[in-house]
XYZ file of C-alpha atoms in Angstrom:
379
model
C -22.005 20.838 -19.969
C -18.755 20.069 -19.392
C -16.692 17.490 -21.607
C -13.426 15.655 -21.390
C -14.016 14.725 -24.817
C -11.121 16.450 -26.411
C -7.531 17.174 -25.222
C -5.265 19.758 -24.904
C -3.546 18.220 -27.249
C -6.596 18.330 -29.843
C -7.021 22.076 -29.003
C -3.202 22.962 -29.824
C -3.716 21.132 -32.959
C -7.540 23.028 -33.555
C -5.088 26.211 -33.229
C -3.428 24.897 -36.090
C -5.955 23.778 -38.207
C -8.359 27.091 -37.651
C -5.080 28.622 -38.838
C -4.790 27.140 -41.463
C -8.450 26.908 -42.494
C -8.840 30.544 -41.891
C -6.029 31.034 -44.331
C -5.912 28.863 -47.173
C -9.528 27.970 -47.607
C -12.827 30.615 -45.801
C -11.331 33.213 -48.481
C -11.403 30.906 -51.555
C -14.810 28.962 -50.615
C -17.208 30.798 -52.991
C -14.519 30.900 -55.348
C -14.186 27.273 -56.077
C -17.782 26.678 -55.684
C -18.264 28.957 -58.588
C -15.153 27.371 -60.530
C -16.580 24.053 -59.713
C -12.935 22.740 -58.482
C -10.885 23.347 -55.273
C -7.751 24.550 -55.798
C -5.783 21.752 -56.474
C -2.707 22.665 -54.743
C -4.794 22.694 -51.763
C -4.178 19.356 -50.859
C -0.281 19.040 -50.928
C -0.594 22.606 -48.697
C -2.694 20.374 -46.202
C -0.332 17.404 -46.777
C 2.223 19.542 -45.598
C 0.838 20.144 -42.609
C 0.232 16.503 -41.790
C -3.274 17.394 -42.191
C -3.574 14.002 -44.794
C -3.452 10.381 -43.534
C -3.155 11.262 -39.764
C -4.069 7.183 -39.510
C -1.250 5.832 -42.208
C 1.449 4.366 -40.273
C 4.465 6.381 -39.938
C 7.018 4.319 -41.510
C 4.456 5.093 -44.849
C 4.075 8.977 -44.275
C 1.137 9.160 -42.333
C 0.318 10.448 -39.002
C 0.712 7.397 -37.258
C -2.534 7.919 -34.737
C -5.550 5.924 -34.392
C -6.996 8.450 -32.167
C -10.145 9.888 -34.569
C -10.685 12.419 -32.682
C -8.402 14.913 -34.532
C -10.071 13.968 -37.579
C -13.394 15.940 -35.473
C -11.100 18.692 -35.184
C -10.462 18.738 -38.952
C -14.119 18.472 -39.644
C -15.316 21.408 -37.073
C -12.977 24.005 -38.291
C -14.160 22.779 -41.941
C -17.917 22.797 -41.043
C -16.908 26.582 -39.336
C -15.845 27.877 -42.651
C -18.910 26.311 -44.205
C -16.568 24.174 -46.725
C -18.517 21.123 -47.129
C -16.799 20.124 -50.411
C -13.351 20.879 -49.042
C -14.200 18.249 -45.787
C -14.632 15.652 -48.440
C -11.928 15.957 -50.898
C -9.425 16.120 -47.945
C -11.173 13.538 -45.812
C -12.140 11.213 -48.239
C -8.456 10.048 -48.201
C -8.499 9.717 -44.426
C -11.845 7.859 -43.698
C -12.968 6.105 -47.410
C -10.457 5.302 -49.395
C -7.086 5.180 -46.853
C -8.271 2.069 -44.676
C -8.439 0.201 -47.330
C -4.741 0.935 -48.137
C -3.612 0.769 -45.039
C -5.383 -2.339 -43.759
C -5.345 -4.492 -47.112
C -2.892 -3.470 -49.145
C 0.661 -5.734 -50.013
C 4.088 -3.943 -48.466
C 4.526 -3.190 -51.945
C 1.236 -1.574 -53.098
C 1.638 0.528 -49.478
C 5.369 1.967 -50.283
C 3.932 2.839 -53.750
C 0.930 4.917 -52.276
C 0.714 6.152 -49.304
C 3.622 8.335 -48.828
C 2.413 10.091 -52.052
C -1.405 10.423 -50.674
C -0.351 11.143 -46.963
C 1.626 14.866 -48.204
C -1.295 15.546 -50.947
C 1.176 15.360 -54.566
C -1.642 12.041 -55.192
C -4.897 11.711 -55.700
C -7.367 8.718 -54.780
C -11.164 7.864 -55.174
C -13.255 4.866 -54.751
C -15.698 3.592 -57.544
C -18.427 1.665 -55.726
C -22.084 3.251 -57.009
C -22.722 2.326 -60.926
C -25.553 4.157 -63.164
C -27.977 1.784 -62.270
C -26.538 0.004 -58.681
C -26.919 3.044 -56.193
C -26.906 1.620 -52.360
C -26.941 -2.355 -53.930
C -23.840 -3.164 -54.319
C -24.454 -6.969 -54.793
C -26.379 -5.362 -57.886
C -23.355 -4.129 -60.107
C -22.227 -5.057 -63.474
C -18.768 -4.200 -63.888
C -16.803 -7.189 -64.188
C -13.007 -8.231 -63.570
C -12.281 -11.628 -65.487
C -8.994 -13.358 -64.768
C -6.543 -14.425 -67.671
C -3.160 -15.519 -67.752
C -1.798 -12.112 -67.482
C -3.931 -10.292 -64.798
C -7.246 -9.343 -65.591
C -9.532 -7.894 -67.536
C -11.753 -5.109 -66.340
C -15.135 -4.172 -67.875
C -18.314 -1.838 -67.023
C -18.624 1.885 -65.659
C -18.951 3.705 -62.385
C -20.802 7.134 -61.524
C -21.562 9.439 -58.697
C -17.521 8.965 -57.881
C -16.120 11.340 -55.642
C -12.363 12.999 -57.126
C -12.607 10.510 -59.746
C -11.838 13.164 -62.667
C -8.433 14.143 -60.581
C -7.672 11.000 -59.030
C -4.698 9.151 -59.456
C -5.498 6.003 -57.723
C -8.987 3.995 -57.801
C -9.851 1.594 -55.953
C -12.534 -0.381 -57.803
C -15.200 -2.667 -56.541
C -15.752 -5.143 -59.597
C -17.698 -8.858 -60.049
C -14.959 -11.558 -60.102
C -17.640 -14.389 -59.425
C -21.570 -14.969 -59.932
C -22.213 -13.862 -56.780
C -18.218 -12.379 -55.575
C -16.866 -9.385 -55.485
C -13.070 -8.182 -55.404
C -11.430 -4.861 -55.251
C -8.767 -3.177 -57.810
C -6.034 -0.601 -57.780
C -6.620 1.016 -60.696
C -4.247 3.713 -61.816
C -4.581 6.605 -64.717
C -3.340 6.568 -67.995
C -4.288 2.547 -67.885
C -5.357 2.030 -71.261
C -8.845 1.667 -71.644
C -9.631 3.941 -68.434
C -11.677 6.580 -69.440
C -13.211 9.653 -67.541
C -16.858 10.778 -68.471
C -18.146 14.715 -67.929
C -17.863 16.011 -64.263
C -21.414 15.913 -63.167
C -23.344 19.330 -61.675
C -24.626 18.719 -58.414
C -26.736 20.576 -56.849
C -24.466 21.339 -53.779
C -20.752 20.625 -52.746
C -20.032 22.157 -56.014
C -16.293 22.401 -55.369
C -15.596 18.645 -55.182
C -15.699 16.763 -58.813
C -17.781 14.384 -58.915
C -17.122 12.324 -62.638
C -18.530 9.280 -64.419
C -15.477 6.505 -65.189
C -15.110 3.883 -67.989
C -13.508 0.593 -68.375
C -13.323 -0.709 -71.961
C -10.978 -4.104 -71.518
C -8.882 -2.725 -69.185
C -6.407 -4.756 -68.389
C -4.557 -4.990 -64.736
C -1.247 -6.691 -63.491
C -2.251 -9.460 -60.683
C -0.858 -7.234 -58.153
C -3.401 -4.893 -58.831
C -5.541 -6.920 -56.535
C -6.331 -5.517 -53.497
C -7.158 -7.986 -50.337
C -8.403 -11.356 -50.758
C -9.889 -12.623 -54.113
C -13.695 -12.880 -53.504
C -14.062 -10.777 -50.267
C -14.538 -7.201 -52.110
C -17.906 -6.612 -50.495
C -16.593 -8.095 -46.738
C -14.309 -6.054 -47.039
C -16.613 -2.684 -48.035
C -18.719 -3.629 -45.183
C -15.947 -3.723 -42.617
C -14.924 -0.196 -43.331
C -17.984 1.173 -44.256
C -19.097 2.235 -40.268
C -15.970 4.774 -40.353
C -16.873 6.200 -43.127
C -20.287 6.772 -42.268
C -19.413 7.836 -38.855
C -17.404 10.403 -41.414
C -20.443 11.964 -42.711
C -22.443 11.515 -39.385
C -19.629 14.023 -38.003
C -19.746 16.533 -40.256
C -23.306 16.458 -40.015
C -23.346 17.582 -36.866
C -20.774 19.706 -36.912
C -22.237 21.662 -39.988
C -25.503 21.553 -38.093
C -23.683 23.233 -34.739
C -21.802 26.108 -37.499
C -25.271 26.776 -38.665
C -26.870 27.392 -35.455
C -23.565 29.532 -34.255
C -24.172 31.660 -37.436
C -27.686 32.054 -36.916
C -27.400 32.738 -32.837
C -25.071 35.623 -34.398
C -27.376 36.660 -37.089
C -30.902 36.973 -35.207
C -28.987 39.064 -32.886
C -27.835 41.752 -34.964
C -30.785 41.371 -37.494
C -33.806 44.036 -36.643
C -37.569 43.832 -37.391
C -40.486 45.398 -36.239
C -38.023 47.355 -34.000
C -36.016 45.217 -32.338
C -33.769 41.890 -32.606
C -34.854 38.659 -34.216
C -33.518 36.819 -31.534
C -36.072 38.947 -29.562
C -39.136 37.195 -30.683
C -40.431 34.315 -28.584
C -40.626 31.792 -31.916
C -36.997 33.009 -32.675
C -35.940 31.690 -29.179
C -37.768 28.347 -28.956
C -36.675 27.648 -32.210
C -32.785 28.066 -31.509
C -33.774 26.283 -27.805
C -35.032 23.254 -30.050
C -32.030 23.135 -32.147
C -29.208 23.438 -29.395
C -31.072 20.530 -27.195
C -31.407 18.125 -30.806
C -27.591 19.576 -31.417
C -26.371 18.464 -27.992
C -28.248 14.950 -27.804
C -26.185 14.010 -30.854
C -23.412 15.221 -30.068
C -23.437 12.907 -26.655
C -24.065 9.962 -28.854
C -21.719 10.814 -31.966
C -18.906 11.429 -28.932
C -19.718 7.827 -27.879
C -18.933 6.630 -31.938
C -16.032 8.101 -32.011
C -14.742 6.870 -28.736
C -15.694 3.105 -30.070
C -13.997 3.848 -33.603
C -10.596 4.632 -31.266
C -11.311 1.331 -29.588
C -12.006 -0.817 -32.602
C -15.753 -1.531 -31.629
C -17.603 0.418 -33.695
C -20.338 -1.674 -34.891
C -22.227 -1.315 -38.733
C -25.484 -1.101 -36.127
C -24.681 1.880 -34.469
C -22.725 3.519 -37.167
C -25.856 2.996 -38.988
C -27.785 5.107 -36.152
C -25.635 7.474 -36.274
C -25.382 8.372 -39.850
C -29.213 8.528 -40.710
C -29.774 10.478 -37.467
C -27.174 13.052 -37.592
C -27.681 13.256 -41.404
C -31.082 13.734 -41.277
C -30.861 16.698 -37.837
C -28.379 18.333 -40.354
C -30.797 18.966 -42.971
C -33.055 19.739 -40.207
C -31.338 22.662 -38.232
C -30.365 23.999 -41.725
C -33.493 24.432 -42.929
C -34.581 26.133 -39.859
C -31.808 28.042 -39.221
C -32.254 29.586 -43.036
C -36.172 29.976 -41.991
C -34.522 32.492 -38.998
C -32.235 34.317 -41.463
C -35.611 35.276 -43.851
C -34.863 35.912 -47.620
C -30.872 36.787 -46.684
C -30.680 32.962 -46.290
C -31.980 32.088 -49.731
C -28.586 34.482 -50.905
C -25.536 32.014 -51.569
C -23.447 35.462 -50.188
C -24.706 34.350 -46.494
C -23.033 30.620 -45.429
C -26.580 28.999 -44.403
C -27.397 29.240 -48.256
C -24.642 27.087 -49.428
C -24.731 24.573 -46.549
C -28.427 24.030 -47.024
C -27.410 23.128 -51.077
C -24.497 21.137 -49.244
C -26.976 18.804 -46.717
C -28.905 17.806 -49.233
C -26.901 14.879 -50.641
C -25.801 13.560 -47.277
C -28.680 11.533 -46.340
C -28.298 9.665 -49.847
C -24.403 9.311 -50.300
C -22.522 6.704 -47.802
C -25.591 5.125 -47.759
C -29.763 6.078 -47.574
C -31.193 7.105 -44.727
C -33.910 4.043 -45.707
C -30.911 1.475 -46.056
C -29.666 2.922 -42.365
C -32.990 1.961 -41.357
C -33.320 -0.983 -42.762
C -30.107 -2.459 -41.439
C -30.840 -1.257 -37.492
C -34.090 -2.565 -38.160
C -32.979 -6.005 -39.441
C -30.814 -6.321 -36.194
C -33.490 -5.518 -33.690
C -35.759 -7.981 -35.214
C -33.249 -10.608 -36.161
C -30.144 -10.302 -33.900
């Protein structure tokens, strides 16, 4: 069907990013998976290119556009080149860490950041998720205690995405009994200390680290927002950054099916194509309908994120859904490619590793239940 949904002026800048993607990162995937680290010069090479805070405000080095959908673009060409831990160590800038820069941050904390992020020379995580607070953040134990000075921060973090390379974290601590406030915490504070890089089972080329704070103590200006509104302001921004993963799951799901339409075509058994076979058909028929569906509703998020009225609800929908038809079409699709599929030489191997994790990070596909659920049955 036809769609207005993108631009000629998102295609001339999918020319450019394809370019660039075809270039500097399909050759090096496997690579870096194996090495457990993306090249780190990767990111000032995308920075560069204004690939890197396309929504930071000119005047701090960004892109200056609230128009998300050449952040799709980004993610496409990614999902294309089946670089699943290369989408989130350039996009988790973009859609987790750099609203909360951008939106909350003093004049001063912005000039100090953002042009350094936006062309690539910095790097930033967020610590949210602590060894024993996964998806409950109310739940953590890492404290910040004010003194005369600043404060005080205490506790640990894990699961945090970049946080072994990152030069900027923005920490989510417990100011209060029951509030929450958020930190810029930089490296070499003393007391900041980085625990092993953890092996995942897929995305192997993004770090994923363990952090500790032992009495670290920050400047007040290290604040970030309003004292007490940490998790208010989490929750605000936490629809764009699942709509982030929602995205890419579709688009990984759509690469997958491409590469499989391409495979059971060339692929022979019992004489003749794969993509000959009756069950072979269906099956892609199944996929492409489930593929399209989403995409009609993910185009609608996105349209809503450009207009401000994205709702947790519906970002909510569309992470667990799109999340979940990821892993879905995956699995299938690596069904359609027989044992070649289970070989990490063939894409479909690596982004079936990849799905796994995205129906647990940004969120549970039970908690994205839970809160469309609450809504329906107390509005």
């Amino acid at each position: 069907m036809r769609s207005s949904f993108f631009t000629d002026d998102h295609e001339a800048f999918r020319s450019m990013v394809r370019d660039f993607v075809d270039r500097e990162i399909a050759p090096y995937v496997e690579q870096w998976e194996r090495a457990g680290l993306i090249e780190p010069k990767l990111q000032s090479k995308a920075g560069r290119l204004g690939l890197l805070g396309l929504a930071v405000p000119e005047e701090y080095g960004g892109g200056g556009t609230d128009d998300y959908r050449f952040r799709c673009v980004l993610m496409e060409e990614l999902a294309r080149a089946g670089a699943a831990a290369v989408n989130v160590a350039l996009g988790g800038f973009d859609d987790l860490i750099g609203p909360y820069l951008t939106d909350l941050g003093t004049d001063r904390q912005k000039q100090d950041w953002l042009p350094g992020l936006c062309t690539g020379e910095l790097r930033t995580a967020i610590a949210m998720t602590e060894p024993e607070t996964g998806s409950d953040l109310r739940g953590i134990r890492t404290t910040a205690v004010r003194t005369d000075d600043g404060w005080i921060l205490n506790g640990s973090k894990t699961f945090i995405t970049s946080g072994a390379q990152a030069d900027l974290v923005v920490t989510f601590a417990r100011t209060g009994e029951a509030e929450f406030s958020l930190f810029l915490l930089e490296k070499g504070t003393p007391g900041f200390t980085r625990g092993r890089r953890l092996d995942k089972l897929g995305q192997r080329g993004e770090d994923v680290s363990e952090l500790f704070f032992d009495d670290v103590r920050l400047p007040h200006d290290s604040l970030l927002g309003t004292e007490g509104a940490g998790l208010r302001h989490l929750m605000e921004r936490l629809p764009k950054e699942r709509l982030f993963i929602a995205y890419y799951g579709l688009a990984a799901a759509e690469a997958a099916l491409e590469w499989t339409l391409t495979y059971t075509k060339e692929r022979r058994a019992f004489g003749r194509p794969v993509a000959d076979f009756q069950n072979t058909r269906f099956t892609l028929a199944e996929l492409s309908t489930e593929i399209d569906v989403t995409r009609a509703y993910l185009e609608r998020c996105v349209l809503a994120v450009n207009e401000g009225t994205l709702s947790a609800v519906d970002a909510a929908k569309a992470k667990w859904w799109a999340t979940e038809l990821q892993k879905r079409v995956i699995d299938r699709c690596l069904q359609l490619h027989g044992g070649y599929g289970y070989m990490r030489e063939y894409p479909i191997a690596r982004a079936y590793a990849d799905a796994r994790v995205t129906t647990v990070y940004g969120g549970t596909t039970e908690i994205m239940k839970e809160i469309v659920g609450r809504h329906l049955v107390r509005p």
